[in-house]
Short mmCIF file of C-alpha atoms in Angstrom, two decimals:
data_model
loop_
_atom_site.label_atom_id
_atom_site.label_comp_id
_atom_site.label_asym_id
_atom_site.label_seq_id
_atom_site.Cartn_x
_atom_site.Cartn_y
_atom_site.Cartn_z
CA UNK I 1 0.00 0.00 0.00
CA UNK I 2 2.97 2.32 0.50
CA UNK I 3 6.52 2.23 -0.83
CA UNK I 4 7.79 5.48 0.65
CA UNK I 5 7.25 6.93 4.09
CA UNK I 6 8.47 9.73 6.34
CA UNK I 7 8.45 9.03 10.09
CA UNK I 8 8.32 12.07 12.35
CA UNK I 9 9.47 11.85 15.98
CA UNK I 10 9.05 14.85 18.30
CA UNK I 11 11.79 14.74 20.95
CA UNK I 12 12.16 16.74 24.15
CA UNK I 13 14.60 15.90 26.97
CA UNK I 14 14.74 12.18 26.20
CA UNK I 15 18.30 11.37 27.31
CA UNK I 16 17.05 8.44 29.42
CA UNK I 17 15.27 6.73 26.53
CA UNK I 18 16.57 8.01 23.21
CA UNK I 19 19.65 5.76 22.92
CA UNK I 20 17.62 2.54 23.10
CA UNK I 21 14.97 3.96 20.75
CA UNK I 22 17.57 4.94 18.16
CA UNK I 23 18.97 1.41 18.28
CA UNK I 24 15.47 0.03 17.62
CA UNK I 25 15.01 2.46 14.72
CA UNK I 26 18.33 1.26 13.27
CA UNK I 27 17.21 -2.38 13.45
CA UNK I 28 13.98 -1.45 11.66
CA UNK I 29 15.85 0.42 8.92
CA UNK I 30 18.28 -2.46 8.42
CA UNK I 31 15.40 -4.84 7.67
CA UNK I 32 14.59 -2.74 4.57
CA UNK I 33 10.90 -3.64 4.67
CA UNK I 34 9.94 -0.32 3.10
CA UNK I 35 11.52 0.74 -0.20
CA UNK I 36 12.05 4.42 0.62
CA UNK I 37 12.10 5.84 4.13
CA UNK I 38 13.22 8.95 5.97
CA UNK I 39 13.37 9.51 9.72
CA UNK I 40 12.79 13.07 10.95
CA UNK I 41 13.97 13.72 14.51
CA UNK I 42 12.49 17.01 15.73
CA UNK I 43 14.50 18.21 18.72
CA UNK I 44 12.00 20.42 20.52
CA UNK I 45 14.48 22.61 22.40
CA UNK I 46 15.95 19.86 24.60
CA UNK I 47 18.11 21.12 27.48
CA UNK I 48 19.63 17.79 28.55
CA UNK I 49 22.06 15.50 26.67
CA UNK I 50 19.48 14.31 24.13
CA UNK I 51 21.22 15.98 21.20
CA UNK I 52 24.62 14.69 22.26
CA UNK I 53 23.32 11.12 22.21
CA UNK I 54 21.64 11.60 18.83
CA UNK I 55 24.81 13.03 17.30
CA UNK I 56 26.85 10.14 18.70
CA UNK I 57 24.39 7.69 17.15
CA UNK I 58 24.47 9.43 13.76
CA UNK I 59 28.26 9.32 13.75
CA UNK I 60 28.14 5.50 13.93
CA UNK I 61 25.04 4.50 11.99
CA UNK I 62 25.17 3.25 8.40
CA UNK I 63 21.74 4.83 7.88
CA UNK I 64 22.74 8.47 8.38
CA UNK I 65 21.45 9.46 4.92
CA UNK I 66 17.96 8.33 5.96
CA UNK I 67 17.92 10.33 9.22
CA UNK I 68 17.46 14.09 9.51
CA UNK I 69 17.61 16.28 12.62
CA UNK I 70 15.57 19.45 12.89
CA UNK I 71 16.52 21.34 16.03
CA UNK I 72 14.25 24.02 17.49
CA UNK I 73 15.94 26.66 19.63
CA UNK I 74 13.22 26.68 22.28
CA UNK I 75 10.66 24.17 23.49
CA UNK I 76 7.45 24.80 21.53
CA UNK I 77 5.35 21.73 22.36
CA UNK I 78 4.68 18.33 20.82
CA UNK I 79 2.11 19.64 18.33
CA UNK I 80 4.45 22.35 17.08
CA UNK I 81 7.34 19.88 16.69
CA UNK I 82 5.14 17.54 14.66
CA UNK I 83 3.88 20.43 12.55
CA UNK I 84 7.46 21.33 11.60
CA UNK I 85 8.31 17.70 10.85
CA UNK I 86 5.26 17.20 8.65
CA UNK I 87 6.07 20.44 6.85
CA UNK I 88 9.50 19.08 5.89
CA UNK I 89 8.47 15.48 5.18
CA UNK I 90 8.92 14.44 1.53
CA UNK I 91 7.61 10.91 1.10
CA UNK I 92 4.15 9.67 0.02
CA UNK I 93 3.00 8.68 3.50
CA UNK I 94 3.75 10.33 6.85
CA UNK I 95 3.78 8.52 10.19
CA UNK I 96 3.85 10.45 13.47
CA UNK I 97 5.22 8.40 16.36
CA UNK I 98 6.53 8.76 19.90
CA UNK I 99 10.25 8.36 20.43
CA UNK I 100 9.72 5.97 23.35
CA UNK I 101 8.41 3.50 20.74
CA UNK I 102 5.55 2.40 22.98
CA UNK I 103 4.24 1.24 19.59
CA UNK I 104 7.06 -0.39 17.67
CA UNK I 105 7.70 0.55 14.03
CA UNK I 106 7.00 -3.03 12.96
CA UNK I 107 3.34 -2.15 13.54
CA UNK I 108 3.52 -0.34 10.19
CA UNK I 109 4.25 -3.58 8.37
CA UNK I 110 1.34 -5.32 10.09
CA UNK I 111 -0.97 -2.47 9.11
CA UNK I 112 0.26 -2.59 5.52
CA UNK I 113 -0.30 -6.33 5.18
CA UNK I 114 -3.60 -6.67 7.02
CA UNK I 115 -5.56 -3.45 7.35
CA UNK I 116 -4.80 -0.65 4.92
CA UNK I 117 -7.41 0.06 2.24
CA UNK I 118 -6.83 1.72 -1.11
CA UNK I 119 -9.39 4.50 -0.63
CA UNK I 120 -8.49 5.47 2.96
CA UNK I 121 -5.95 8.17 3.73
CA UNK I 122 -5.85 8.47 7.55
CA UNK I 123 -5.15 5.75 10.11
CA UNK I 124 -5.09 6.22 13.89
CA UNK I 125 -3.57 3.63 16.19
CA UNK I 126 -6.13 2.94 18.91
CA UNK I 127 -5.54 1.46 22.34
CA UNK I 128 -9.31 1.06 22.52
CA UNK I 129 -9.52 -1.25 19.51
CA UNK I 130 -10.79 -4.71 20.43
CA UNK I 131 -7.76 -6.36 18.84
CA UNK I 132 -5.14 -4.10 20.46
CA UNK I 133 -2.72 -5.54 22.99
CA UNK I 134 -2.17 -3.01 25.76
CA UNK I 135 0.09 -2.98 28.79
CA UNK I 136 -0.69 -0.04 31.09
CA UNK I 137 -1.94 0.49 34.62
CA UNK I 138 -5.60 0.79 35.59
CA UNK I 139 -5.33 4.42 36.76
CA UNK I 140 -4.04 5.59 33.37
CA UNK I 141 -6.80 3.61 31.69
CA UNK I 142 -9.46 5.36 33.78
CA UNK I 143 -7.95 8.77 33.02
CA UNK I 144 -8.01 7.93 29.31
CA UNK I 145 -11.69 7.01 29.43
CA UNK I 146 -12.57 10.24 31.25
CA UNK I 147 -10.52 12.25 28.75
CA UNK I 148 -12.36 10.75 25.77
CA UNK I 149 -15.76 11.42 27.38
CA UNK I 150 -14.76 15.08 27.77
CA UNK I 151 -13.60 15.21 24.14
CA UNK I 152 -16.92 13.82 22.93
CA UNK I 153 -18.84 16.30 25.09
CA UNK I 154 -16.78 19.28 23.88
CA UNK I 155 -16.15 18.39 20.22
CA UNK I 156 -18.57 15.55 19.38
CA UNK I 157 -15.63 13.42 18.27
CA UNK I 158 -16.64 9.78 18.45
CA UNK I 159 -13.06 8.49 18.48
CA UNK I 160 -12.22 6.29 21.49
CA UNK I 161 -8.49 7.09 21.45
CA UNK I 162 -7.37 10.41 20.00
CA UNK I 163 -4.14 10.54 22.02
CA UNK I 164 -2.20 7.52 20.76
CA UNK I 165 0.87 8.97 19.05
CA UNK I 166 1.00 6.37 16.28
CA UNK I 167 -0.84 7.90 13.31
CA UNK I 168 -0.44 7.47 9.55
CA UNK I 169 -1.48 9.95 6.85
CA UNK I 170 -1.23 10.27 3.10
CA UNK I 171 1.19 13.16 2.58
CA UNK I 172 -1.25 15.72 1.14
CA UNK I 173 -3.68 15.07 3.99
CA UNK I 174 -1.02 15.50 6.67
CA UNK I 175 0.18 18.74 5.08
CA UNK I 176 -3.36 20.14 5.23
CA UNK I 177 -4.40 19.11 8.73
CA UNK I 178 -1.08 20.00 10.39
CA UNK I 179 -0.92 23.40 8.70
CA UNK I 180 -1.29 26.30 11.15
CA UNK I 181 -2.18 24.25 14.22
CA UNK I 182 -4.01 26.28 16.84
CA UNK I 183 -2.97 23.97 19.68
CA UNK I 184 0.78 23.35 19.90
CA UNK I 185 0.82 21.02 22.93
CA UNK I 186 -0.46 17.54 23.73
CA UNK I 187 -4.09 18.15 22.77
CA UNK I 188 -3.09 18.89 19.18
CA UNK I 189 -4.33 15.34 18.46
CA UNK I 190 -7.88 16.48 19.11
CA UNK I 191 -7.49 19.36 16.67
CA UNK I 192 -6.06 16.98 14.05
CA UNK I 193 -9.00 14.60 14.44
CA UNK I 194 -11.45 17.50 14.25
CA UNK I 195 -9.81 18.87 11.09
CA UNK I 196 -9.83 15.45 9.42
CA UNK I 197 -13.54 15.05 9.98
CA UNK I 198 -14.32 18.64 8.96
CA UNK I 199 -12.45 18.05 5.71
CA UNK I 200 -14.26 14.71 5.33
CA UNK I 201 -11.16 12.55 5.64
CA UNK I 202 -12.35 9.29 7.15
CA UNK I 203 -10.28 8.19 10.15
CA UNK I 204 -9.72 4.44 10.27
CA UNK I 205 -8.82 3.23 13.75
CA UNK I 206 -6.45 0.26 13.75
CA UNK I 207 -5.22 -2.14 16.43
CA UNK I 208 -1.79 -1.75 17.97
CA UNK I 209 0.49 -3.47 20.41
CA UNK I 210 1.21 -0.77 22.99
CA UNK I 211 3.43 -0.90 26.06
CA UNK I 212 3.81 1.90 28.59
CA UNK I 213 7.42 3.03 28.87
CA UNK I 214 8.94 4.45 32.04
CA UNK I 215 10.76 7.80 32.37
CA UNK I 216 8.00 9.71 30.60
CA UNK I 217 7.35 13.39 31.31
CA UNK I 218 3.57 13.24 31.78
CA UNK I 219 2.51 13.96 35.37
CA UNK I 220 -0.73 12.02 35.84
CA UNK I 221 -1.78 14.25 38.75
CA UNK I 222 -1.15 17.67 37.19
CA UNK I 223 -1.22 17.26 33.41
CA UNK I 224 -4.88 16.13 33.17
CA UNK I 225 -5.93 19.54 34.49
CA UNK I 226 -3.59 21.28 32.05
CA UNK I 227 -5.05 19.25 29.20
CA UNK I 228 -8.60 20.07 30.26
CA UNK I 229 -7.75 23.78 30.16
CA UNK I 230 -6.11 23.31 26.75
CA UNK I 231 -9.22 21.55 25.43
CA UNK I 232 -11.44 24.40 26.59
CA UNK I 233 -9.04 26.87 24.97
CA UNK I 234 -9.11 24.90 21.72
CA UNK I 235 -12.90 24.84 21.76
CA UNK I 236 -12.93 28.64 21.93
CA UNK I 237 -10.30 28.97 19.18
CA UNK I 238 -12.31 26.70 16.89
CA UNK I 239 -15.33 28.93 17.39
CA UNK I 240 -17.65 26.54 19.22
#
């Protein structure tokens, strides 16, 4: 279904996880399961040793021609980093993914073989899909359910999992929906889903194998309130 793809990773202060993730990306590239591929690493103003580790990796890898670094001077937010990556992506399909690889890149190959349809242009990985294999704690699961209820109430989006970072778009669709994002942080996913539906791009939710990774930056006690405020702000910006 696709022979060329750009994979965009937003990265911010990931020195504890980025080395292992880069090694996994290298293994995936070495398998050569996709004819043409580019990896876009968007450094979102990291202040730790993330960039040092990435540069060390690039110095050694045989795949350096397939990997590009875009470094932002200041931290702008996950949505902004993805917007810049999508803007620069060149290949026919664009995947946005989290650098912790909670969903492994091999999921792409499974999607290609089993699920992708010729007339569909947008695919969201969904932890709520009945065939997904998920490893996360109960408290996070409850928070996710509450979050999706709020999203439906505010935006009438009947999508059980807007926040999974593993999403695949045909290039021209990604360029449109990521253009001029109003919300630059974590709730950008809601804006993307809203734009897709407004532009009548059907979103196909697909199963994933997802595993929670430690050393993340999300504070489950504080960030839900920040995200609620961001959702209300987005609702106003969209003119509801």
